[in-house]
CSV table of C-alpha atoms in Angstrom, one decimal:
chain,number,residue,atom,x,y,z
A,283,MET,CA,95.5,90.1,57.1
A,284,LYS,CA,96.4,93.8,57.2
A,285,PHE,CA,96.4,95.5,60.5
A,286,ASP,CA,94.0,98.5,60.4
A,287,TRP,CA,95.5,101.3,62.6
A,288,SER,CA,92.4,103.4,62.1
A,289,ALA,CA,90.4,100.7,63.9
A,290,VAL,CA,92.8,101.1,66.8
A,291,GLY,CA,91.9,104.8,67.0
A,292,ASP,CA,88.2,104.1,66.8
A,293,PHE,CA,88.5,101.6,69.6
A,294,MET,CA,90.4,103.8,72.0
A,295,PRO,CA,87.4,105.5,73.6
A,296,MET,CA,85.8,102.2,74.4
A,297,PHE,CA,89.2,100.8,75.5
A,298,TRP,CA,89.7,103.6,78.1
A,299,LYS,CA,86.2,102.9,79.5
A,300,GLY,CA,87.2,99.3,79.8
A,301,VAL,CA,90.4,100.2,81.6
A,302,VAL,CA,88.4,102.3,84.2
A,303,VAL,CA,86.1,99.3,84.8
A,304,THR,CA,89.0,96.9,85.1
A,305,LEU,CA,90.8,99.0,87.6
A,306,GLU,CA,87.7,99.6,89.6
A,307,VAL,CA,87.0,95.8,89.8
A,308,LEU,CA,90.6,95.1,90.6
A,309,ALA,CA,90.8,97.7,93.4
A,310,LEU,CA,87.6,96.7,95.1
A,311,GLY,CA,88.2,93.0,94.6
A,312,SER,CA,91.7,93.3,96.1
A,313,LEU,CA,90.4,95.2,99.1
A,314,MET,CA,87.8,92.5,99.7
A,315,ALA,CA,90.3,89.7,99.2
A,316,PHE,CA,92.8,91.2,101.6
A,317,ALA,CA,90.3,91.9,104.3
A,318,LEU,CA,88.3,88.7,104.0
A,319,GLY,CA,91.5,86.7,103.7
A,320,LEU,CA,92.7,88.0,107.0
A,321,VAL,CA,89.3,87.1,108.6
A,322,TRP,CA,89.6,83.5,107.2
A,323,ALA,CA,93.2,83.2,108.5
A,324,LEU,CA,92.3,84.3,112.0
A,325,ALA,CA,89.2,82.2,112.1
A,326,GLN,CA,91.1,79.1,111.1
A,327,ARG,CA,93.4,79.7,114.1
A,328,SER,CA,90.4,79.8,116.5
A,329,SER,CA,90.3,77.4,119.4
A,330,LEU,CA,86.6,77.0,118.8
A,331,THR,CA,85.9,74.0,116.5
A,332,VAL,CA,82.5,75.5,115.6
A,333,VAL,CA,84.3,78.4,114.0
A,334,ARG,CA,87.4,76.7,112.7
A,335,TRP,CA,85.9,73.8,110.8
A,336,PRO,CA,83.1,75.7,108.8
A,337,VAL,CA,85.6,78.3,107.8
A,338,THR,CA,88.1,75.7,106.6
A,339,ALA,CA,85.4,73.9,104.7
A,340,ILE,CA,84.3,77.1,103.0
A,341,THR,CA,87.8,78.2,102.0
A,342,GLU,CA,88.7,74.8,100.7
A,343,PHE,CA,85.4,74.6,98.6
A,344,VAL,CA,85.9,78.1,97.1
A,345,ARG,CA,89.6,77.5,96.4
A,346,ASN,CA,89.0,74.2,94.7
A,347,THR,CA,86.2,75.3,92.4
A,348,PRO,CA,86.6,77.4,89.2
A,349,LEU,CA,86.2,81.1,89.4
A,350,LEU,CA,83.9,81.1,86.4
A,351,VAL,CA,81.6,78.6,88.0
A,352,GLN,CA,81.4,80.8,91.1
A,353,LEU,CA,80.6,83.9,89.0
A,354,PHE,CA,77.8,82.1,87.2
A,355,PHE,CA,76.4,80.9,90.5
A,356,LEU,CA,76.4,84.4,92.0
A,357,TYR,CA,74.9,86.0,88.9
A,358,TYR,CA,72.5,83.4,87.6
A,359,VAL,CA,71.6,81.1,90.6
A,360,MET,CA,71.4,83.6,93.5
A,361,PRO,CA,68.5,85.5,91.9
A,362,GLU,CA,66.5,82.2,92.2
A,363,TRP,CA,66.9,82.7,96.0
A,364,GLY,CA,65.9,86.3,95.9
A,365,ILE,CA,69.4,87.8,95.8
A,366,THR,CA,69.9,89.8,92.6
A,367,LEU,CA,73.2,91.7,92.1
A,368,SER,CA,74.5,93.8,89.3
A,369,ALA,CA,77.2,92.4,87.0
A,370,MET,CA,79.7,94.8,88.4
A,371,VAL,CA,79.0,93.9,92.1
A,372,THR,CA,78.9,90.2,91.2
A,373,GLY,CA,82.3,90.5,89.6
A,374,VAL,CA,83.8,92.3,92.6
A,375,ILE,CA,82.4,89.8,95.0
A,376,GLY,CA,83.4,86.9,92.9
A,377,LEU,CA,87.0,87.9,92.5
A,378,GLY,CA,87.3,89.1,96.1
A,379,LEU,CA,85.8,85.9,97.6
A,380,HIS,CA,87.8,83.6,95.3
A,381,TYR,CA,91.1,85.2,96.0
A,382,SER,CA,90.4,85.7,99.7
A,383,THR,CA,90.9,82.0,100.1
A,384,TYR,CA,94.4,82.3,98.7
A,385,THR,CA,95.3,85.4,100.6
A,386,ALA,CA,94.2,83.5,103.8
A,387,GLU,CA,96.9,81.0,103.2
A,388,VAL,CA,99.4,83.8,102.6
A,389,TYR,CA,98.4,85.4,105.9
A,390,ARG,CA,98.6,82.0,107.7
A,391,ALA,CA,102.2,81.5,106.5
A,392,GLY,CA,103.1,85.0,107.5
A,393,ILE,CA,101.7,84.5,111.0
A,394,ASP,CA,103.4,81.1,111.4
A,395,GLY,CA,106.6,82.8,110.4
A,396,VAL,CA,106.6,85.3,113.2
A,397,PRO,CA,109.3,84.1,115.8
A,398,VAL,CA,108.0,82.5,118.9
A,399,GLY,CA,110.0,85.0,120.9
A,400,GLN,CA,107.6,87.7,119.8
A,401,TRP,CA,104.7,85.9,121.3
A,402,GLU,CA,106.7,85.3,124.5
A,403,ALA,CA,107.7,88.9,124.7
A,404,ALA,CA,104.1,90.1,124.4
A,405,THR,CA,103.1,87.6,127.1
A,406,ALA,CA,105.9,88.9,129.4
A,407,LEU,CA,104.7,92.4,128.9
A,408,SER,CA,101.1,91.3,129.9
A,409,LEU,CA,99.7,92.6,126.6
A,410,PRO,CA,96.1,91.8,126.0
A,411,ARG,CA,95.6,89.2,123.3
A,412,SER,CA,93.9,91.7,121.0
A,413,ARG,CA,96.8,94.1,121.3
A,414,THR,CA,99.3,91.3,120.8
A,415,TRP,CA,97.7,90.6,117.5
A,416,ILE,CA,97.3,94.2,116.4
A,417,ALA,CA,100.5,95.7,117.6
A,418,VAL,CA,103.0,92.8,117.5
A,419,ILE,CA,102.0,89.9,115.3
A,420,LEU,CA,100.0,91.2,112.3
A,421,PRO,CA,102.4,94.1,111.4
A,422,GLN,CA,105.3,91.6,111.2
A,423,ALA,CA,103.3,89.0,109.4
A,424,ILE,CA,101.9,91.4,106.8
A,425,ARG,CA,105.3,92.8,106.2
A,426,ARG,CA,106.6,89.4,105.4
A,427,VAL,CA,103.8,88.5,103.0
A,428,ALA,CA,103.2,91.8,101.2
A,429,PRO,CA,105.0,90.7,97.9
A,430,ALA,CA,102.9,87.5,97.9
A,431,LEU,CA,99.7,89.5,98.3
A,432,GLY,CA,100.8,91.7,95.4
A,433,ASN,CA,101.2,88.7,93.2
A,434,TYR,CA,97.6,87.8,93.8
A,435,VAL,CA,96.6,91.3,92.7
A,436,ILE,CA,98.3,90.6,89.4
A,437,ALA,CA,96.6,87.3,89.2
A,438,MET,CA,93.2,89.0,89.7
A,439,LEU,CA,94.1,91.4,86.9
A,440,LYS,CA,94.7,88.5,84.5
A,441,ASP,CA,91.5,86.8,85.6
A,442,SER,CA,89.4,90.0,85.2
A,443,PRO,CA,88.5,89.1,81.6
A,444,MET,CA,86.4,86.3,82.9
A,445,LEU,CA,83.9,88.9,84.1
A,446,VAL,CA,82.8,89.4,80.5
A,447,ALA,CA,80.9,86.1,80.9
A,448,ILE,CA,78.4,87.9,83.2
A,449,GLY,CA,78.3,91.1,81.2
A,450,VAL,CA,80.9,93.3,82.8
A,451,LEU,CA,82.4,95.5,80.1
A,452,GLU,CA,86.0,95.6,81.2
A,453,MET,CA,88.8,95.7,78.6
A,454,LEU,CA,88.0,92.4,76.9
A,455,GLY,CA,84.2,93.2,77.1
A,456,GLU,CA,84.7,96.5,75.3
A,457,ALA,CA,86.9,94.7,72.7
A,458,LYS,CA,84.1,92.2,72.0
A,459,GLN,CA,81.5,95.0,71.8
A,460,PHE,CA,83.7,96.8,69.3
A,461,ALA,CA,84.2,93.7,67.3
A,462,ALA,CA,80.5,93.0,67.2
A,463,LYS,CA,79.9,96.5,65.8
A,464,THR,CA,82.7,96.7,63.3
A,465,PHE,CA,83.6,93.0,62.6
A,466,GLN,CA,87.2,93.9,63.4
A,467,ILE,CA,88.6,91.7,66.1
A,468,VAL,CA,92.4,91.6,65.6
A,469,GLU,CA,93.0,95.3,66.4
A,470,PRO,CA,91.0,95.5,69.7
A,471,LEU,CA,92.3,92.2,71.0
A,472,THR,CA,95.9,93.3,70.2
A,473,VAL,CA,95.4,96.6,72.1
A,474,VAL,CA,93.9,94.7,75.1
A,475,GLY,CA,96.8,92.2,75.1
A,476,ILE,CA,99.4,94.9,75.1
A,477,ALA,CA,97.6,96.7,77.8
A,478,PHE,CA,97.7,93.7,80.1
A,479,ILE,CA,101.4,93.3,79.5
A,480,LEU,CA,102.1,97.0,80.1
A,481,ILE,CA,100.2,96.8,83.5
A,482,SER,CA,101.2,93.3,84.8
A,483,TYR,CA,104.9,93.2,83.8
A,484,PRO,CA,106.0,96.5,85.5
A,485,ALA,CA,103.9,95.5,88.5
A,486,SER,CA,105.7,92.2,88.8
A,487,LEU,CA,109.1,94.0,88.6
A,488,LEU,CA,108.0,96.3,91.3
A,489,LEU,CA,106.9,93.4,93.5
A,490,ARG,CA,110.3,91.7,93.1
A,491,ALA,CA,112.0,94.9,94.1
A,492,LEU,CA,109.7,95.2,97.1
A,493,GLU,CA,110.5,91.6,98.1
A,494,ARG,CA,114.2,92.1,98.0
A,495,ARG,CA,113.8,95.3,100.1
A,496,LEU,CA,111.7,93.5,102.7
A,497,VAL,CA,114.0,90.5,103.1
A,498,ARG,CA,117.0,92.6,103.9
């Protein structure tokens, strides 16, 4: 099969639209995953059983069910209960919620890795518990786990093509649209595959460099 370079040129306007949508979903989903993951991690350390157990059950359920099933549930089942979301919003919430359960474990490991002496020093200084968390514990914990959080951003990028199942026209969605119109599938898929490599591989190298710098 001959590779048609003219088809690549024809696909590029749609491709760049897909890139913008992919990056939007990735940025918003990452912010949600980081913020909600921290909430889960702190809630799971609560001394209140009524808080700790439900949060643990929710995170375990979300982490152990497929992302695609969760996307279908949010997009197709929630409207039956009167909650209708656009495909874009569903994609952001789906990715953010799913990966928040993983970032929660990363935060937990980072918090557990803070030396006991830091807690004791904060107590000796009579710091309020809220200030101990904000000024002493969380800055150290997040610094330790920043590379791991970055790895989940890359994982979210590689999972973003799943959003085409609910109608989000990210890179793969635009490739499918182009193929449906022109009956040329090899060229757009090749472009999308190369794009994922060009984004994810340099990002992984950057994270490795960051990790080496943080562990010094």
